[in-house]
Coordinates of C-alpha atoms and ligand atoms in Angstrom, one line a residue:
M1 CA 22.3 4.8 -5.4
A2 CA 24.0 7.8 -4.1
E3 CA 26.3 7.6 -0.9
S4 CA 25.3 9.0 2.1
A5 CA 26.3 8.9 5.8
H6 CA 23.1 6.4 6.3
T7 CA 22.0 4.1 3.7
K8 CA 18.6 2.6 4.7
V9 CA 18.1 -0.9 3.6
L10 CA 14.4 -1.9 4.1
I11 CA 13.6 -5.8 3.6
L12 CA 9.9 -7.1 3.3
G13 CA 9.3 -10.4 4.5
G14 CA 10.7 -12.6 7.5
G15 CA 11.0 -15.9 5.6
F16 CA 14.4 -17.5 4.3
G17 CA 14.8 -14.8 1.6
G18 CA 14.4 -11.8 4.0
V19 CA 16.1 -13.0 7.2
Y20 CA 19.1 -14.3 5.4
T21 CA 19.4 -11.1 3.4
A22 CA 19.6 -9.3 6.6
M23 CA 22.1 -11.8 8.3
A24 CA 24.3 -11.6 5.3
L25 CA 24.2 -7.7 5.3
E26 CA 25.0 -7.7 9.1
K27 CA 28.0 -9.9 8.2
L28 CA 29.3 -7.8 5.4
F29 CA 28.9 -4.5 7.1
K30 CA 30.1 -5.7 10.5
K31 CA 30.5 -2.7 12.7
D32 CA 30.1 -0.1 9.8
N33 CA 27.1 2.0 11.1
S34 CA 26.6 3.6 7.9
L35 CA 24.1 1.1 6.8
E36 CA 20.6 1.0 8.4
I37 CA 18.7 -2.4 8.0
G38 CA 15.1 -2.6 8.6
L39 CA 12.9 -5.8 8.1
I40 CA 9.2 -5.9 8.2
S41 CA 7.5 -9.1 9.1
N42 CA 4.0 -10.0 10.1
E43 CA 5.6 -12.5 12.7
N44 CA 8.6 -12.0 14.6
Y45 CA 10.1 -15.4 14.1
L46 CA 11.5 -17.4 11.1
V47 CA 9.8 -20.7 10.4
F48 CA 11.9 -23.6 9.2
Q49 CA 9.4 -24.9 6.8
P50 CA 11.2 -28.3 5.7
M51 CA 10.5 -29.5 9.4
L52 CA 6.8 -28.3 9.4
P53 CA 5.4 -31.7 8.6
E54 CA 6.7 -32.8 11.8
V55 CA 4.4 -30.3 13.7
I56 CA 1.4 -32.2 12.8
S57 CA 2.7 -35.5 14.5
G58 CA 4.1 -33.6 17.3
S59 CA 7.3 -35.1 16.6
I60 CA 8.9 -31.6 17.0
G61 CA 7.5 -29.1 19.4
I62 CA 5.6 -26.2 17.8
L63 CA 8.1 -23.7 19.0
D64 CA 10.9 -25.6 18.1
V65 CA 10.9 -25.0 14.2
I66 CA 10.9 -21.4 14.8
T67 CA 13.6 -19.1 15.6
P68 CA 13.1 -15.3 16.7
I69 CA 14.4 -12.9 14.0
R70 CA 15.9 -10.5 16.5
R71 CA 18.5 -13.0 17.7
L72 CA 19.3 -14.2 14.1
C73 CA 20.0 -10.4 13.0
P74 CA 20.6 -8.7 16.3
R75 CA 21.5 -5.3 14.4
T76 CA 18.4 -5.2 12.2
N77 CA 15.4 -2.9 13.2
L78 CA 12.5 -5.5 13.2
Y79 CA 9.1 -4.1 12.7
T80 CA 6.3 -6.8 13.5
R81 CA 3.9 -5.4 11.3
E82 CA 1.8 -6.4 8.2
V83 CA 2.9 -4.4 4.9
E84 CA -0.2 -2.9 3.8
S85 CA 1.0 -1.1 0.7
I86 CA 4.3 -0.5 -1.4
D87 CA 4.7 2.8 -3.3
L88 CA 7.9 2.4 -5.6
K89 CA 7.6 5.7 -7.2
N90 CA 7.9 7.5 -3.7
R91 CA 10.1 5.0 -2.3
V92 CA 7.6 4.5 0.9
V93 CA 6.2 1.4 2.4
T94 CA 3.3 1.7 4.7
T95 CA 2.4 -1.0 7.5
S96 CA -0.6 -1.7 9.5
S97 CA -0.9 0.3 12.7
G98 CA 0.1 -1.2 16.2
F99 CA -2.0 -0.8 19.5
R100 CA -2.8 2.7 18.3
P101 CA -4.6 2.9 15.0
L102 CA -2.1 5.2 13.4
P103 CA -0.8 4.6 9.8
Y104 CA 2.8 3.8 9.6
Q105 CA 5.3 4.9 6.9
L106 CA 8.9 3.8 6.3
T107 CA 11.2 5.2 3.6
Y108 CA 14.4 3.3 1.9
D109 CA 17.4 3.7 -0.3
H110 CA 17.2 0.0 -1.0
L111 CA 13.8 -2.0 -1.1
V112 CA 14.3 -6.0 -0.8
I113 CA 11.1 -7.7 -1.6
A114 CA 10.8 -11.2 -0.1
L115 CA 7.2 -11.8 0.6
G116 CA 7.1 -15.2 -0.5
N117 CA 3.7 -16.3 -2.0
I118 CA 0.2 -17.4 -0.5
T119 CA -2.3 -20.2 -0.5
N120 CA -5.0 -19.4 -2.7
F121 CA -8.0 -21.4 -2.9
S122 CA -10.2 -19.2 -5.3
G123 CA -11.9 -21.0 -8.1
Q124 CA -12.2 -24.3 -5.9
P125 CA -15.5 -23.5 -4.6
G126 CA -15.8 -24.4 -0.7
L127 CA -12.1 -24.8 -0.1
L128 CA -11.7 -21.4 1.5
E129 CA -14.4 -22.7 4.0
H130 CA -13.5 -26.3 4.4
A131 CA -10.0 -27.1 3.5
L132 CA -6.9 -26.6 5.7
P133 CA -3.8 -24.9 4.1
F134 CA -0.4 -26.1 5.0
K135 CA 2.2 -23.5 4.7
Y136 CA 2.6 -21.2 7.9
L137 CA 3.6 -22.3 11.5
G138 CA -0.2 -21.6 12.5
D139 CA -1.5 -24.2 9.9
G140 CA 0.5 -26.9 11.2
L141 CA -1.0 -26.3 14.6
V142 CA -4.5 -26.0 13.3
I143 CA -4.2 -29.4 11.5
R144 CA -2.8 -31.3 14.4
N145 CA -5.7 -29.9 16.8
H146 CA -8.2 -30.7 14.0
I147 CA -7.1 -34.2 13.3
I148 CA -7.4 -34.9 17.3
H149 CA -10.6 -33.4 17.5
A150 CA -11.7 -35.7 14.7
L151 CA -10.4 -38.7 16.6
E152 CA -12.1 -37.4 19.7
E153 CA -15.2 -37.0 17.6
A154 CA -15.1 -40.6 16.1
D155 CA -14.6 -42.1 19.3
I156 CA -18.0 -41.4 20.7
E157 CA -19.8 -41.1 17.4
K158 CA -22.6 -43.9 16.9
E159 CA -23.7 -43.1 13.3
A160 CA -21.6 -45.2 11.2
E161 CA -21.5 -42.8 8.0
V162 CA -20.6 -39.7 10.1
R163 CA -17.9 -42.1 11.8
R164 CA -16.4 -43.0 8.5
A165 CA -16.3 -39.5 7.5
L166 CA -14.4 -38.4 10.8
L167 CA -11.8 -41.3 10.4
T168 CA -11.2 -40.3 6.6
F169 CA -8.2 -38.0 6.3
V170 CA -7.8 -36.4 2.7
V171 CA -4.6 -34.6 1.5
A172 CA -4.5 -32.9 -1.9
G173 CA -1.0 -32.6 -3.5
G174 CA 1.4 -34.9 -4.3
G175 CA 4.6 -32.7 -4.3
F176 CA 7.0 -32.6 -1.2
S177 CA 4.8 -30.8 1.1
G178 CA 1.7 -32.8 0.5
V179 CA 3.7 -36.2 0.5
E180 CA 5.3 -35.2 3.8
A181 CA 2.3 -33.9 5.4
V182 CA 0.3 -37.2 4.4
A183 CA 3.4 -39.4 5.7
E184 CA 3.4 -37.8 9.1
L185 CA -0.7 -37.5 9.3
N186 CA -0.7 -41.3 8.7
D187 CA 1.7 -42.1 11.1
F188 CA 0.1 -39.9 13.8
V189 CA -3.4 -41.0 13.3
R190 CA -2.7 -44.6 13.3
A191 CA -0.4 -44.4 16.2
G192 CA -2.7 -42.0 18.0
S193 CA -5.8 -43.9 17.7
R194 CA -4.4 -46.4 20.2
S195 CA -5.2 -44.4 22.9
F196 CA -8.9 -44.1 21.8
R197 CA -10.9 -46.9 23.2
N198 CA -13.5 -47.3 20.7
I199 CA -11.2 -46.5 17.4
N200 CA -9.9 -49.5 15.5
A201 CA -7.1 -48.4 13.3
Q202 CA -8.5 -50.7 10.7
E203 CA -11.2 -48.1 10.3
I204 CA -8.9 -45.2 9.5
R205 CA -8.7 -44.1 5.9
V206 CA -5.7 -41.7 4.7
V207 CA -5.8 -40.5 1.1
L208 CA -3.5 -38.4 -0.7
L209 CA -5.1 -36.8 -4.0
H210 CA -2.3 -36.1 -6.9
A211 CA -2.9 -34.6 -10.5
G212 CA -0.1 -36.5 -12.1
P213 CA 0.7 -40.1 -12.9
L214 CA 3.2 -40.4 -10.1
I215 CA 4.0 -38.4 -6.9
L216 CA 6.7 -36.3 -6.1
P217 CA 7.3 -35.1 -10.0
E218 CA 10.5 -33.2 -8.3
L219 CA 12.4 -36.5 -8.0
P220 CA 13.7 -39.1 -10.2
E221 CA 11.1 -41.7 -11.2
T222 CA 12.9 -44.4 -9.3
L223 CA 12.7 -42.5 -5.9
A224 CA 9.3 -41.3 -6.7
R225 CA 8.2 -44.9 -7.2
F226 CA 10.0 -45.8 -4.0
A227 CA 8.2 -43.2 -2.0
Q228 CA 4.6 -44.0 -3.7
N229 CA 5.0 -47.9 -2.9
L230 CA 6.3 -47.4 0.7
L231 CA 3.4 -45.1 1.4
Q232 CA 0.8 -47.3 0.0
R233 CA 2.3 -50.4 2.2
R234 CA 1.7 -48.2 5.2
G235 CA -2.0 -47.7 4.3
V236 CA -2.2 -44.5 2.3
E237 CA -4.5 -44.5 -0.4
I238 CA -2.9 -42.8 -3.3
R239 CA -5.1 -41.4 -5.9
L240 CA -3.4 -40.3 -9.1
N241 CA -4.4 -38.4 -12.0
T242 CA -6.8 -37.1 -9.6
L243 CA -8.2 -33.4 -9.3
L244 CA -9.6 -31.6 -6.3
E245 CA -12.4 -29.8 -7.7
G246 CA -14.3 -28.3 -4.5
A247 CA -15.6 -29.3 -0.9
T248 CA -18.4 -28.7 1.2
A249 CA -18.7 -29.3 4.9
E250 CA -19.3 -33.0 4.1
Y251 CA -16.9 -34.1 1.6
A252 CA -14.2 -33.4 -1.0
L253 CA -15.5 -33.1 -4.6
L254 CA -13.3 -34.7 -7.1
K255 CA -13.4 -33.8 -11.0
G256 CA -15.8 -36.0 -12.3
G257 CA -18.2 -35.8 -9.6
E258 CA -16.8 -38.3 -7.1
K259 CA -17.4 -37.4 -3.4
I260 CA -14.9 -38.4 -0.6
F261 CA -16.9 -38.1 2.8
T262 CA -14.6 -36.5 5.0
K263 CA -14.2 -34.0 7.9
T264 CA -10.4 -33.3 7.2
L265 CA -9.4 -31.9 3.9
I266 CA -5.8 -30.5 3.7
S267 CA -4.7 -28.9 0.7
T268 CA -1.1 -27.9 -0.2
V269 CA -1.9 -26.5 -3.5
P270 CA -2.1 -24.0 -5.2
S271 CA 0.0 -21.1 -4.2
A272 CA -0.6 -17.6 -5.7
P273 CA 1.3 -14.5 -5.9
N274 CA 1.2 -12.3 -2.5
P275 CA -1.2 -9.6 -3.4
L276 CA 1.3 -7.1 -2.3
V277 CA 3.4 -8.4 -5.3
A278 CA 0.6 -8.6 -7.5
A279 CA -0.4 -5.0 -7.0
L280 CA 3.3 -4.0 -8.0
L281 CA 3.4 -2.5 -11.6
C282 CA 7.0 -3.9 -12.2
K283 CA 7.1 -6.8 -14.7
K284 CA 6.2 -10.3 -13.6
E285 CA 6.6 -14.0 -15.0
R286 CA 3.8 -16.2 -13.8
G287 CA 3.3 -13.9 -11.0
R288 CA 6.5 -13.4 -9.8
I289 CA 8.7 -10.3 -9.8
V290 CA 11.3 -10.3 -12.8
V291 CA 14.7 -9.5 -11.6
N292 CA 18.2 -9.6 -13.5
E293 CA 20.7 -12.0 -12.8
F294 CA 22.0 -9.5 -10.1
L295 CA 18.5 -9.6 -8.5
E296 CA 17.7 -6.2 -9.2
V297 CA 14.2 -5.1 -10.4
P298 CA 14.7 -3.6 -13.8
D299 CA 13.5 0.0 -14.3
Y300 CA 13.4 0.6 -10.3
P301 CA 16.9 1.5 -9.3
G302 CA 17.7 0.4 -5.7
V303 CA 14.7 -2.2 -5.7
W304 CA 15.5 -6.0 -5.3
A305 CA 13.5 -9.0 -5.1
L306 CA 14.4 -12.6 -4.0
G307 CA 12.8 -16.2 -2.9
D308 CA 9.5 -17.4 -3.9
C309 CA 8.0 -14.0 -4.9
A310 CA 10.9 -13.4 -7.5
A311 CA 11.8 -15.2 -10.9
V312 CA 15.4 -15.2 -10.4
P313 CA 17.2 -16.1 -13.4
D314 CA 20.3 -18.7 -12.8
Y315 CA 23.1 -17.1 -14.7
K316 CA 24.3 -20.6 -16.2
T317 CA 21.0 -21.8 -17.4
G318 CA 18.9 -18.7 -17.8
Q319 CA 16.0 -20.4 -16.3
P320 CA 14.3 -19.1 -13.4
S321 CA 15.4 -20.4 -9.9
P322 CA 12.7 -23.0 -8.3
P323 CA 10.8 -21.8 -5.1
T324 CA 13.0 -23.6 -2.4
A325 CA 14.5 -22.4 0.9
Q326 CA 18.0 -23.6 -0.5
H327 CA 17.8 -20.9 -3.5
A328 CA 16.4 -18.2 -1.1
I329 CA 19.3 -18.7 1.0
R330 CA 21.7 -18.5 -1.9
E331 CA 20.1 -15.6 -3.5
A332 CA 20.3 -13.7 -0.1
R333 CA 23.9 -14.0 0.1
C334 CA 24.3 -12.6 -3.6
L335 CA 21.8 -9.9 -3.3
A336 CA 23.5 -8.5 0.1
H337 CA 27.0 -8.7 -1.8
N338 CA 25.2 -6.5 -4.6
I339 CA 24.0 -3.9 -1.9
L340 CA 27.4 -3.5 -0.8
A341 CA 28.8 -3.3 -4.2
N342 CA 26.2 -0.9 -5.4
I343 CA 27.2 1.4 -2.4
Q344 CA 30.8 0.9 -2.8
G345 CA 30.7 1.2 -6.8
T346 CA 32.5 -2.5 -6.9
T347 CA 31.7 -5.4 -9.0
K348 CA 28.5 -6.9 -8.6
K349 CA 28.0 -11.1 -8.6
R350 CA 25.7 -12.7 -10.8
F351 CA 23.3 -15.5 -9.5
V352 CA 24.3 -18.9 -9.9
F353 CA 23.6 -21.9 -7.7
D354 CA 23.5 -25.7 -8.4
A355 CA 21.1 -27.1 -6.1
L356 CA 22.8 -29.5 -3.4
G357 CA 19.9 -32.1 -4.0
K358 CA 16.4 -32.8 -2.8
M359 CA 15.0 -34.6 0.2
G360 CA 11.9 -35.7 1.4
A361 CA 10.7 -37.4 4.4
L362 CA 8.3 -40.2 4.6
G363 CA 7.8 -40.9 8.3
H364 CA 8.5 -43.9 10.1
H365 CA 12.2 -43.7 9.8
S366 CA 12.5 -43.4 6.2
A367 CA 12.9 -40.9 3.6
V368 CA 14.0 -40.4 -0.2
A369 CA 17.0 -38.3 -1.3
E370 CA 18.9 -37.3 -4.3
V371 CA 22.2 -35.4 -3.3
F372 CA 24.7 -34.5 -5.5
G373 CA 23.4 -36.8 -8.3
F374 CA 23.3 -39.9 -5.8
K375 CA 20.0 -41.4 -4.7
L376 CA 19.2 -42.7 -1.5
S377 CA 16.1 -44.2 0.0
G378 CA 14.7 -45.5 3.1
F379 CA 16.6 -45.5 6.6
L380 CA 19.8 -44.1 5.4
A381 CA 18.2 -41.2 3.8
W382 CA 16.1 -40.7 6.7
L383 CA 19.3 -40.3 8.7
M384 CA 20.9 -38.0 6.2
W385 CA 17.6 -35.9 6.2
R386 CA 17.5 -35.7 9.9
F387 CA 21.3 -34.6 9.9
I388 CA 21.5 -32.3 7.1
Y389 CA 18.2 -30.3 8.4
L390 CA 19.4 -30.1 11.9
M391 CA 22.5 -28.6 10.7
K392 CA 20.8 -26.1 8.5
L393 CA 18.4 -25.1 11.3
P394 CA 19.3 -21.9 12.3
G395 CA 20.2 -21.1 16.0
L396 CA 22.1 -23.4 18.6
D397 CA 19.3 -23.7 20.9
R398 CA 16.9 -24.7 18.4
K399 CA 19.1 -27.7 17.3
I400 CA 19.4 -28.9 20.7
R401 CA 15.5 -28.7 21.3
V402 CA 14.7 -30.4 17.8
A403 CA 17.6 -33.1 18.6
T404 CA 15.9 -33.6 22.0
D405 CA 12.3 -33.9 20.6
W406 CA 13.6 -36.3 18.1
F407 CA 15.0 -38.6 20.7
L408 CA 11.8 -38.3 22.8
D409 CA 9.7 -39.3 20.0
L410 CA 11.7 -42.2 19.6
I411 CA 10.7 -43.8 22.8
L412 CA 7.5 -41.8 23.6
P413 CA 4.0 -42.4 22.6
P414 CA 2.5 -39.8 20.4
D415 CA 0.9 -36.8 22.3
I416 CA -2.8 -36.4 21.7
V417 CA -3.4 -33.3 23.6
Q418 CA -6.0 -31.1 21.7
L419 CA -5.3 -27.4 22.3
K420 CA -8.2 -25.1 21.9
A421 CA -6.8 -21.7 21.3
E422 CA -8.9 -20.1 18.8
R423 CA -10.9 -17.0 19.6
A424 CA -13.9 -15.9 17.8
P425 CA -12.6 -13.9 14.7
G426 CA -13.6 -10.4 14.1
I427 CA -15.8 -9.7 17.6
G428 CA -13.9 -8.6 20.7
R429 CA -14.6 -6.7 23.8
A430 CA -13.0 -3.7 25.4
H431 CA -13.3 -2.0 28.8
F432 CA -12.7 1.8 29.4
E433 CA -12.8 3.7 32.5
A434 CA -14.1 7.4 32.6
G435 CA -12.1 9.8 30.7
E436 CA -10.4 7.5 28.5
I437 CA -10.0 8.0 24.4
I438 CA -11.3 5.2 22.7
F439 CA -10.0 6.6 19.4
R440 CA -8.6 10.0 18.2
E441 CA -9.6 12.1 15.3
G442 CA -7.2 11.3 12.6
D443 CA -6.6 7.4 13.8
K444 CA -7.2 4.7 11.2
G445 CA -10.7 3.5 11.0
D446 CA -10.1 0.0 12.0
R447 CA -13.3 -1.2 14.0
L448 CA -17.0 -0.6 14.9
Y449 CA -17.8 -0.2 18.5
I450 CA -21.3 -1.1 20.0
V451 CA -21.8 0.4 23.8
V452 CA -23.1 -2.4 25.9
D453 CA -23.0 -0.4 29.0
G454 CA -22.0 3.2 30.1
Q455 CA -21.7 6.6 28.0
V456 CA -19.3 7.8 25.5
E457 CA -19.2 11.2 24.0
V458 CA -17.9 12.2 20.5
V459 CA -15.8 15.4 20.3
K460 CA -14.4 17.3 17.3
G461 CA -11.7 19.9 18.5
E462 CA -13.3 21.3 21.4
T463 CA -16.9 20.8 20.5
V464 CA -18.8 17.9 22.0
L465 CA -21.1 16.5 19.4
G466 CA -23.1 14.2 21.0
Q467 CA -23.5 11.3 23.6
L468 CA -24.1 7.5 23.0
G469 CA -25.3 5.0 25.2
P470 CA -26.1 1.2 25.5
G471 CA -27.2 -0.4 21.9
E472 CA -25.8 2.7 20.1
C473 CA -22.9 2.2 17.8
F474 CA -20.0 4.3 16.9
G475 CA -17.0 4.2 14.2
E476 CA -18.8 3.1 11.3
M477 CA -18.0 6.2 8.9
A478 CA -14.4 5.8 8.7
L479 CA -14.8 2.0 8.0
V480 CA -17.6 2.6 5.2
S481 CA -15.4 5.6 3.6
D482 CA -12.1 4.1 4.2
S483 CA -10.7 7.3 5.5
P484 CA -9.4 8.5 9.0
R485 CA -11.6 9.2 12.0
N486 CA -13.5 12.6 11.8
A487 CA -13.8 12.8 15.5
T488 CA -12.7 11.6 18.9
V489 CA -14.5 9.4 21.2
K490 CA -14.0 9.4 25.0
S491 CA -15.5 7.3 27.6
R492 CA -17.9 9.5 30.0
S493 CA -18.1 7.0 32.6
S494 CA -16.9 3.3 32.7
V495 CA -17.7 1.7 29.5
N496 CA -18.0 -1.6 28.1
V497 CA -18.2 -2.2 24.3
L498 CA -18.2 -4.8 21.6
T499 CA -16.1 -4.5 18.7
V500 CA -16.3 -5.7 15.0
D501 CA -13.0 -5.6 13.0
R502 CA -12.9 -4.2 9.6
E503 CA -13.1 -7.5 7.9
A504 CA -16.0 -8.9 9.6
F505 CA -17.7 -5.5 9.5
H506 CA -17.2 -5.2 5.6
A507 CA -18.0 -9.0 5.2
L508 CA -21.6 -8.0 7.1
F509 CA -22.1 -4.9 5.3
T510 CA -21.6 -6.0 1.9
H511 CA -23.6 -9.6 2.1
L512 CA -26.3 -8.5 4.7
P513 CA -28.6 -5.9 2.9
P514 CA -30.8 -5.2 5.7
L515 CA -27.9 -4.4 8.0
R516 CA -26.2 -2.1 5.2
K517 CA -29.4 -0.1 5.0
L518 CA -29.4 0.2 8.8
F519 CA -25.9 1.7 8.7
E520 CA -26.7 3.9 5.7
Q521 CA -29.7 5.1 7.7
I522 CA -27.2 5.8 10.6
M523 CA -24.8 7.7 8.6
E524 CA -27.5 9.7 6.9
E525 CA -28.6 10.6 10.2
R526 CA -25.3 11.5 11.5
L527 CA -24.3 13.4 8.4
K528 CA -27.4 15.5 8.9
A529 CA -26.5 16.3 12.7
P530 CA -22.8 15.6 12.6
M531 CA -21.4 12.8 14.9
Q532 CA -18.4 10.3 14.1
Ligands
LIG601 C1 5.4 -27.4 4.3 C2 6.7 -26.8 3.4 C3 7.7 -27.7 3.4 C4 9.0 -27.2 2.6 N1 10.0 -27.8 2.6 C5 11.1 -27.2 2.1 C6 12.3 -28.2 1.8 O1 12.6 -29.2 2.4 N2 13.3 -27.5 1.1 C7 13.3 -26.5 0.7 O2 14.5 -26.2 0.1 N3 12.3 -25.8 0.5 C8 11.2 -26.2 1.2 N4 10.2 -25.5 1.4 C9 9.8 -24.2 0.4 C10 10.4 -23.1 1.2 O3 9.9 -23.1 2.4 C11 10.2 -21.6 0.5 O4 10.8 -21.8 -0.9 C12 10.9 -20.5 1.2 O5 10.4 -20.6 2.4 C13 10.7 -19.3 0.2 O6 11.3 -18.4 1.1 P1 10.8 -16.6 1.0 O7 11.6 -15.8 1.9 O8 10.8 -16.4 -0.6 O9 9.3 -16.9 1.4 P2 8.6 -17.3 2.7 O10 9.2 -18.1 3.6 O11 7.1 -17.5 2.2 O12 8.6 -15.7 3.6 C14 7.8 -14.7 3.2 C15 7.6 -13.7 4.4 O13 6.8 -12.6 4.1 C16 5.8 -12.5 5.1 N5 5.0 -11.7 4.7 C17 4.0 -11.9 3.8 N6 3.2 -11.1 3.5 C18 3.4 -10.0 4.5 C19 2.8 -8.9 4.8 N7 1.9 -8.3 4.0 N8 3.4 -8.1 5.8 C20 4.6 -8.6 6.4 N9 5.0 -9.6 6.1 C21 4.7 -10.5 5.2 C22 5.6 -13.8 5.7 O14 5.2 -14.0 7.1 C23 7.1 -14.6 5.6 O15 7.7 -14.2 6.9 C24 8.9 -25.8 1.9 C25 7.7 -25.2 2.0 C26 6.4 -25.5 2.7 C27 5.3 -24.6 2.9

């Protein structure tokens, strides 16, 4: 990289990899303003995922496991946007639009890719529709609300079979996140059920499905066995060597044809590469970007990658580092050092890191841990788990909040408030006063509009192409052709409209032939007598 007055580092992803890279760069460059750091993330906070399972039970408040990125890296320009595409050849990243539907592009001298991976249910019929993923903060909240909803319904359900399904909770995945989730869920439903007049805790069934012969394959056998026995003693039914094959609204379908009737299915597997990473032409290993020991992407000077989305070789072992937060944090420090070395022409560091250990919480004041080769289980491991993660949680205010949550959780009953925060996806409403611009020529086609009442006019340059009123729609052309708006639409009077977003429109357009026919007809007529 050539030295310049301003070197632009652009980081993609606001997880451990991205945020800790920004923090390390800020520290290394201190008051040196020659480095401009930008970070794009679809959320403006960092999620402390190791504590996410406790959001399910409510023993930690939802906002206490997240830290605003702006506080962690105050010198970094944060773009809270969705990355839409990465053009490595022209060194340009395109993000989603904000309130105004305009495409937004950022250039860079150094690009740091830290986009993590995603939950992918494709190949398992019905999971997308009926299983709850567990990876992001929102997932924790959705699962929590869903569980409380199931308890509410079971309390008033008269039909025995439906009641049994409502009180059956299934978690698929016996790795760390699945085991921690099932432990929290089990504690929560059993303790929470005491507040429901018609639920007997004996009726509750919590099932963990695991593909292998023993849960927690990441841990030594003795610890994994300890965890397995403990969960079983607490009433978790563990189904080993069992694969989840699909789901419907009524049941989880296991390989071999067995059905478990349930209204709550949580799946922590499988994960897949982020589609943006999958679309890159650079070399990959099992979907992860191949980088060298300095975390550089070969053949793309100035491009770096780390965290779950990268196959980072450990210099000592040559093996790719496991996808964990502790590795992402160490990789971030090494990567920031190497960007500095690249700019200053000094020596780069090879990535090497001996993991400190592995820990998993099992609920009810117990955990399992292997730290510096020592194995611990039970209460002592739980105390250590809490202490270490509290120390690692970024931000003093968050540490205080979580410590308070934990203390209150010891003395108060579980909170069973169900928050109903969902909005109908895809369809919205908007109101415009006379003379307002609804969208401009050149804007991105992000939604379809249907006039409920009032009048709008379609304008191209100075020419008014036409007027539309109640029951008529506009904005479909740009959605169908995936091109910018070819005209401006203004409100002539006070107008109320329904809006259908791009995803919902495409789903209906693709799968409902009569609707597709209708839109094709509308577009044909408009092309003959041009309108938007
Ligand atoms: C429930 C759970 C528990 C875990 N527990 C532990 C643990 O105890 N110890 C441990 O070491 N590890 C744990 N992990 C693993 C650890 O969280 C990950 O290894 C770590 O988060 C990886 O960091 P990352 O930055 O590579 O990816 P991520 O943390 O996934 O970050 C990716 C970032 O990119 C953003 N992003 C993705 N796509 C886009 C886009 N198109 N536009 C804009 N932004 C985008 C995401 O919003 C996110 O901010 C756990 C994971 C989970 C899910």
